[in-house]
Structures are given as C-alpha cells and as structure tokens.
C-alpha positions as MATLAB code, in Angstrom:
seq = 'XXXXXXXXXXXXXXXXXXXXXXXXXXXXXXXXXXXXXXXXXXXXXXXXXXXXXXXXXXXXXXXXXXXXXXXXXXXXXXXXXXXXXXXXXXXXXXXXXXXXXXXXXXXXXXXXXXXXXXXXXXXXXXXXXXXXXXXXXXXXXXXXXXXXXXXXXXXXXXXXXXXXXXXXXXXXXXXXXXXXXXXXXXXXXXXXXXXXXXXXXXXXXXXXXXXXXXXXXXXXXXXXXXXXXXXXXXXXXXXXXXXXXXXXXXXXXXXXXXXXXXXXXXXXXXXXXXXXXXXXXXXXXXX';
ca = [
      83.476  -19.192  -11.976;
      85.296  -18.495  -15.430;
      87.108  -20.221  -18.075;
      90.816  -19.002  -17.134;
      93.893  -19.200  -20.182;
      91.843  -20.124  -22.639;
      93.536  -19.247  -25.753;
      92.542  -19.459  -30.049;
      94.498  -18.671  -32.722;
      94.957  -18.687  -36.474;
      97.119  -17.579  -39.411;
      95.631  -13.692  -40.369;
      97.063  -13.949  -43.781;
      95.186  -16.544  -44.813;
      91.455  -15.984  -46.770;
      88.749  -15.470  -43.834;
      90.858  -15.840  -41.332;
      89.505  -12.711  -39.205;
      86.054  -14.010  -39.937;
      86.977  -17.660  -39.131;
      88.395  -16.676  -35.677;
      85.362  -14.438  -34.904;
      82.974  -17.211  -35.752;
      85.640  -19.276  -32.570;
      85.204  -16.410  -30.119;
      81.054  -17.095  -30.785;
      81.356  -20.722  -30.594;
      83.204  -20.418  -27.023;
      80.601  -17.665  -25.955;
      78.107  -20.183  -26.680;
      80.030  -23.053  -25.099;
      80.597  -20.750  -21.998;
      76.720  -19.625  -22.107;
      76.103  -23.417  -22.133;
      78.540  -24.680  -19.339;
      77.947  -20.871  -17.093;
      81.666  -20.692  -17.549;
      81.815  -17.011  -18.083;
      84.812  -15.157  -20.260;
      85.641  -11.411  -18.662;
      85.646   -9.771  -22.006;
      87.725   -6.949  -20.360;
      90.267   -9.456  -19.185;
      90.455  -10.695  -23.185;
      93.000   -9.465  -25.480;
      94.416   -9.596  -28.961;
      98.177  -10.569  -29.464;
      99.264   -9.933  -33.266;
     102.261  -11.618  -34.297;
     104.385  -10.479  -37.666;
     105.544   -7.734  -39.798;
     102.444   -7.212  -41.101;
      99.907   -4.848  -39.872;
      96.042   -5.967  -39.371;
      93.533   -3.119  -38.473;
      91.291   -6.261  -37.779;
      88.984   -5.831  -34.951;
      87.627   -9.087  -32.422;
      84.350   -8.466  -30.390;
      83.174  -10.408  -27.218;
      79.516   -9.934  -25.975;
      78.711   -9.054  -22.074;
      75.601   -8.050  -19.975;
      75.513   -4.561  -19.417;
      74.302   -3.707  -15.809;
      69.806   -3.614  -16.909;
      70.976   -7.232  -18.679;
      71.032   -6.486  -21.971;
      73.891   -7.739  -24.369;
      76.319   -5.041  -25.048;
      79.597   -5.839  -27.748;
      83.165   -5.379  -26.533;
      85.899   -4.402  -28.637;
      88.597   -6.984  -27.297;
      91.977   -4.734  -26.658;
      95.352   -5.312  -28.713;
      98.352   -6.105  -26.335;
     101.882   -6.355  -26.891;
     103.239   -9.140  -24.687;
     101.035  -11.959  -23.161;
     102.058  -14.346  -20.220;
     101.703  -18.061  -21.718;
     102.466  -21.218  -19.178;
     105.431  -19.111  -17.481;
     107.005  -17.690  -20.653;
     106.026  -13.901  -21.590;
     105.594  -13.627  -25.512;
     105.707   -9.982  -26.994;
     104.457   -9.441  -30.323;
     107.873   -9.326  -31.895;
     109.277  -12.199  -30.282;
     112.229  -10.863  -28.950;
     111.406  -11.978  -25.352;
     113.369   -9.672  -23.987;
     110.757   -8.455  -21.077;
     110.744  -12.246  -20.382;
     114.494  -12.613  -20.137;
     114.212   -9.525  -18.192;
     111.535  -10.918  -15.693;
     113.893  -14.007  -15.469;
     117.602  -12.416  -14.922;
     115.264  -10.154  -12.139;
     113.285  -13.101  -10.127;
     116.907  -15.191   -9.869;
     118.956  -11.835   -8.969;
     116.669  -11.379   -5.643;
     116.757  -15.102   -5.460;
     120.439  -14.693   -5.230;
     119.822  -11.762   -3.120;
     117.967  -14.259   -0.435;
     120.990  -16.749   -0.655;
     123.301  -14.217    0.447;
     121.788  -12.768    3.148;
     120.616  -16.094    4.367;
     124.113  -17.548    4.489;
     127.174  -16.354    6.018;
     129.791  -18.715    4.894;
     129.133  -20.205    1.687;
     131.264  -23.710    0.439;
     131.958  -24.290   -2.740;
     129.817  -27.544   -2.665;
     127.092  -25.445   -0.920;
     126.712  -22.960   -3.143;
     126.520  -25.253   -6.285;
     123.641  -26.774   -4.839;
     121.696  -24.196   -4.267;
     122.326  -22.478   -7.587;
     121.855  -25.671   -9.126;
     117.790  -26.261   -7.436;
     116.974  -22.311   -6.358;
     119.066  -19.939   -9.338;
     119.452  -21.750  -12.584;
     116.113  -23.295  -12.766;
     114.100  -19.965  -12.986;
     117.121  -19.153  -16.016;
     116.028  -22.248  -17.922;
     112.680  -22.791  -17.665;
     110.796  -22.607  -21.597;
     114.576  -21.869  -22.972;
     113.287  -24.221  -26.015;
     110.478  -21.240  -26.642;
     112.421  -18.406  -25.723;
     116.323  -18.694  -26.599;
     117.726  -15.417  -27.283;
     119.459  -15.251  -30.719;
     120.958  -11.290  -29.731;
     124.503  -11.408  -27.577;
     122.888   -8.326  -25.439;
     119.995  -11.405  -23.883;
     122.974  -14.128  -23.784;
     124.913  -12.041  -21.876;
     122.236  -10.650  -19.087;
     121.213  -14.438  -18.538;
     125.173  -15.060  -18.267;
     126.067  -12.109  -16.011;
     123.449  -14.042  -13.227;
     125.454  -16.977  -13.087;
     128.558  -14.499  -13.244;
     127.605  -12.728  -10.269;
     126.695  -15.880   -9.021;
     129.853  -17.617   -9.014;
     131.942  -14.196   -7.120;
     130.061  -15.088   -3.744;
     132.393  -17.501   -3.221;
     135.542  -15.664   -1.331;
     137.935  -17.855   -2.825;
     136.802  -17.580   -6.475;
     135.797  -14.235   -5.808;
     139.771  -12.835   -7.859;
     139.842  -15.335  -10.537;
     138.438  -14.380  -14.137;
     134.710  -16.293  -14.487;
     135.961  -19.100  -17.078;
     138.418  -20.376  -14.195;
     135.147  -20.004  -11.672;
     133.365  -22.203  -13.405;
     136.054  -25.299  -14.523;
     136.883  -25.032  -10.890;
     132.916  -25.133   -9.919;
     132.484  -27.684  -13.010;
     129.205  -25.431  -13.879;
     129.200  -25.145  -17.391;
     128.015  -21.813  -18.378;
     124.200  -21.384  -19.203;
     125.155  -20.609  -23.243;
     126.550  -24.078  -23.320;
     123.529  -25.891  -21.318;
     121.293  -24.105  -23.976;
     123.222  -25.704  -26.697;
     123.142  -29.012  -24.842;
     119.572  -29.307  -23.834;
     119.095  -28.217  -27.724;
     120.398  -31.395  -28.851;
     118.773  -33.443  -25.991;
     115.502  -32.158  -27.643;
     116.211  -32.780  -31.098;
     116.821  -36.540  -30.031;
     113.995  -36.961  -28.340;
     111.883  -35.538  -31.376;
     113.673  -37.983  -33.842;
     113.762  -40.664  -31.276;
     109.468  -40.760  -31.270;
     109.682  -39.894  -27.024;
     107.189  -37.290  -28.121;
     103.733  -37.841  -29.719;
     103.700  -34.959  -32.013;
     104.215  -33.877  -35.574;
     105.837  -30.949  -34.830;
     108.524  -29.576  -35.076;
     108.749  -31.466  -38.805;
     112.235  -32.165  -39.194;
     113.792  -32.768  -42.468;
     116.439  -35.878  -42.810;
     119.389  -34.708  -45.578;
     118.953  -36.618  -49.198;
     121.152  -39.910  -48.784;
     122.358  -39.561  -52.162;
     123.124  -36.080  -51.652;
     124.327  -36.249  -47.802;
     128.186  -35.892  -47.444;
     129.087  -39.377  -45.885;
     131.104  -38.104  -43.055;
     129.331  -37.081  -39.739;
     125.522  -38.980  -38.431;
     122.998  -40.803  -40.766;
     120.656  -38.563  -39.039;
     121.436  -35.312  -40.592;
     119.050  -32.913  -41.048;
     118.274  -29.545  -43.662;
     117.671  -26.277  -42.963;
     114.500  -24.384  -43.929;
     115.044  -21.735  -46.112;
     114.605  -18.396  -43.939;
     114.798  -14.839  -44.189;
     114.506  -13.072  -41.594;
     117.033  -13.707  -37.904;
     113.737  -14.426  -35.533;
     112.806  -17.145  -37.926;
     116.431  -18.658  -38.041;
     116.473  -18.795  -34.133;
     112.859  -21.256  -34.189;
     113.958  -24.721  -32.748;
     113.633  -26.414  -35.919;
     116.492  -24.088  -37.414;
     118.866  -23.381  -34.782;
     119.483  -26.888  -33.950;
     120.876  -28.269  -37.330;
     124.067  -27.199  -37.425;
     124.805  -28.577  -34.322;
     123.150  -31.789  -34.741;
     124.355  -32.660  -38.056;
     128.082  -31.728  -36.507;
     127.824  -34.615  -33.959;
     129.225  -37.833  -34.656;
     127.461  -41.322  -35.383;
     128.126  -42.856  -31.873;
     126.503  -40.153  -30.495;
     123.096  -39.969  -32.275;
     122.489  -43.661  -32.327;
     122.997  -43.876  -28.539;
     120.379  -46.475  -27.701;
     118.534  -44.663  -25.063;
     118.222  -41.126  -23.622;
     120.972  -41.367  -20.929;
     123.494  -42.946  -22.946;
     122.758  -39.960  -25.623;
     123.282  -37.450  -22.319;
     126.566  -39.415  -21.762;
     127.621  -39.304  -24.914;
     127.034  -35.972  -25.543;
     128.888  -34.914  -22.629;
     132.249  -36.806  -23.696;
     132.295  -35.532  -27.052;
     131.548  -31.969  -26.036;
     134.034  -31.912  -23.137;
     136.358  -29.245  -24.906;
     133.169  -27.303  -26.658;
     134.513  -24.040  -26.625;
     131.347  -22.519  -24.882;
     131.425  -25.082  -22.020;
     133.117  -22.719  -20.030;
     133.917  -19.535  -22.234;
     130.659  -18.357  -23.340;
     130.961  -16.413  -26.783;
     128.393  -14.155  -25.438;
     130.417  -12.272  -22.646;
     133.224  -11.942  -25.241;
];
C-alpha cells in the first residue's frame, strides 16, 4: 500500500521556507512510518513555480536493499498532473490544452467512424456529453490568456461542426447560430461569471479567491452594486488568475443581472443580456 497524490507546498521566498517544507516531508515520513503507508521516494518530485530560480534541494529517506536508511534527492519536474489538469512550471498549460484538443480529436475520430449519417440534433448531443466536456473540464484553473491556446481549443469544435454535410460549406459563425452552440471562448466567459456569483453569493465555503467590492463613494453609479477592483499586476500570467480576469466582465453586467435571486435565474439572466455578446458566436480568437 502507499499514500498516492499526496501533495505540500509553500511560498520559497519567504524566510525558512526550504527548511519549513523539509521539516513537512519528515513529518509525513513519520506519519507514513506510523500508518505503513509508504511514499516511493522515486515516484516524488519537486515542481518550482516563478521567475525566480531556487537551487534548493528536498530529500526523502528509503531502505536500501540490506535495510538500512539511505537519503534520496527528490527530482525537479516541469509539469505535474493535478486532479485532471497538467500544471507546468510556467503556467502556460499549454501541454494540458494540448492533451485536451488531442483526447476530444480521437473522441471525434470515434464519432465519425461510428456513425454514418449524422443529424443535426444528433450530433449536438453527442458533442454536447462526449466532445466538449473533456474541452472544459478545470477551464477555471487553466484558461488560456494567448490567442494561439484559444484558437486550438476552438479549431475542435470547428472541425467539429463540418461533419455535418449540410453545414459542411458555410463559414463556422453561421455553423454554430444555426447549431445554437455558442463557441467555447464565449462559454469560458460565461461559466466565468457563473463562478464569480457563486463566490459572492456564499455557495462556496471558502475564503478564496478574496474579492474586492469597489469604494461606494468612489464607485461610478452606473452598472451593479457589486462591482469589484482589480489587483494591481505585472506580469500577463498573473492578470489571467480568476480573481483578475473576471472583473471587467462582472462589473460590465447590469444590476438585474447580479442580484438574480438564485443561481438559475442568474444563468437566465445572463443568457438574455449576453444574447448579442460578440464572442457568442464569433470568437475573437480565430480572427
């Protein structure tokens, strides 16, 4: 038996960080020792986050093959595989988005060799539950901030959409007001906002993400009573976090909208106001 995904971390920058996170690793060894929950130090590794470059080194213990204790140097990785979504030490997650656009391509691949007549309300059904699921999944983590990343997630759902024989000549905005699929830049934005209402809303037990209502005094008086301020950034990766990418689109939605009284009146809501969003079914991406 072994203690699978178990994960610590801390900030490195801090003052004894590298010797506050060793002193973890021994407290688990110990709790491991103590339960006979073994860690494979081999199977252990270091993900380093940042501009900045540590030279730290984190050590594991083992029993060698005459049962001594021997130390083991834990190796540095550059991407690690974390509840589905594949974070690489830059956060770009473009080997994730790659991983994704790949898995629903062959998925597509399946559909079309497994069907040979596909209806319009057939295929939107199985896009809908088999394709667009496996684009989606984590997108709150993940997000990609570069056009290059929109536009390989987009080109699935472009592909997608020319199975169809009859929508097969028209250009893909008219494929998908005809399918009414909105395109996956759009649903992004959308589930976004569902998010930040659920957050502000209390449907989620946790402090973070900290949001930060606008001054009242301050606040311009047109637009929600919601409204909410942007962190000072400086750097892209740290203007794409959830907690910045969200406010400008939050704060431009109207008061009806963010005081819905529950979720699916929000969701309805939403919808109605957004019906002409220019992404809905023109992505700026593929542009």
């Amino acid at each position: 038996m072994f203690a699978d995904d178990t994960k610590v971390y801390t900030r490195s920058d801090e003052e004894g960080a590298t010797e506050l996170l060793q002193d973890d690793l021994g407290k688990l060894e110990d709790w491991s020792q103590k339960w006979l929950l073994k860690f494979h130090p081999q199977k252990c590794s270091v993900l380093k986050l940042g501009n900045r470059k540590s030279e730290a080194k984190y050590h594991m213990t083992r029993k060698s093959g005459d049962g001594k204790d021997c130390t083991v140097v834990l190796t540095e990785s550059e991407t690690e595989k974390d509840l589905g979504v594949v974070i690489d030490n830059k956060l770009k997650f473009k080997q994730h988005i790659a991983q994704c656009t790949s898995k629903a391509n062959r998925t597509l691949g399946v559909i079309r060799r497994s069907f040979d007549h596909l209806t319009e309300e057939t295929f939107v059904m199985l896009f809908k539950s088999m394709v667009r699921p496996i684009l989606e999944y984590g997108h709150a983590v993940w997000q990609p901030y570069q056009k290059t990343l929109s536009a390989e997630l987009e080109d699935v759902q472009r592909r997608a959409t020319r199975l169809l024989a009859s929508m097969k000549d028209k250009p893909y905005p008219e494929r998908l007001r005809a399918l009414h699929l909105p395109s996956l830049e759009h649903r992004r934005l959308r589930r976004d906002m569902i998010e930040v209402y659920k957050y502000l809303h209390a449907f989620y037990n946790v402090d973070n993400p900290k949001f930060e209502l606008a001054d009242n005094s301050r606040r311009d008086l047109r637009g929600n009573p919601f409204k909410l301020t942007k962190s000072r950034f400086r750097l892209d990766i740290r203007g794409n976090f959830f907690s910045n990418r969200v406010v400008a689109g939050w704060n431009s939605l109207p008061d009806s909208v963010v005081t819905a009284p529950s979720l699916n009146s929000f969701k309805t809501r939403l919808d109605k106001y957004w019906e002409n969003h220019p992404a809905r079914f023109s992505p700026s991406c593929l542009e």
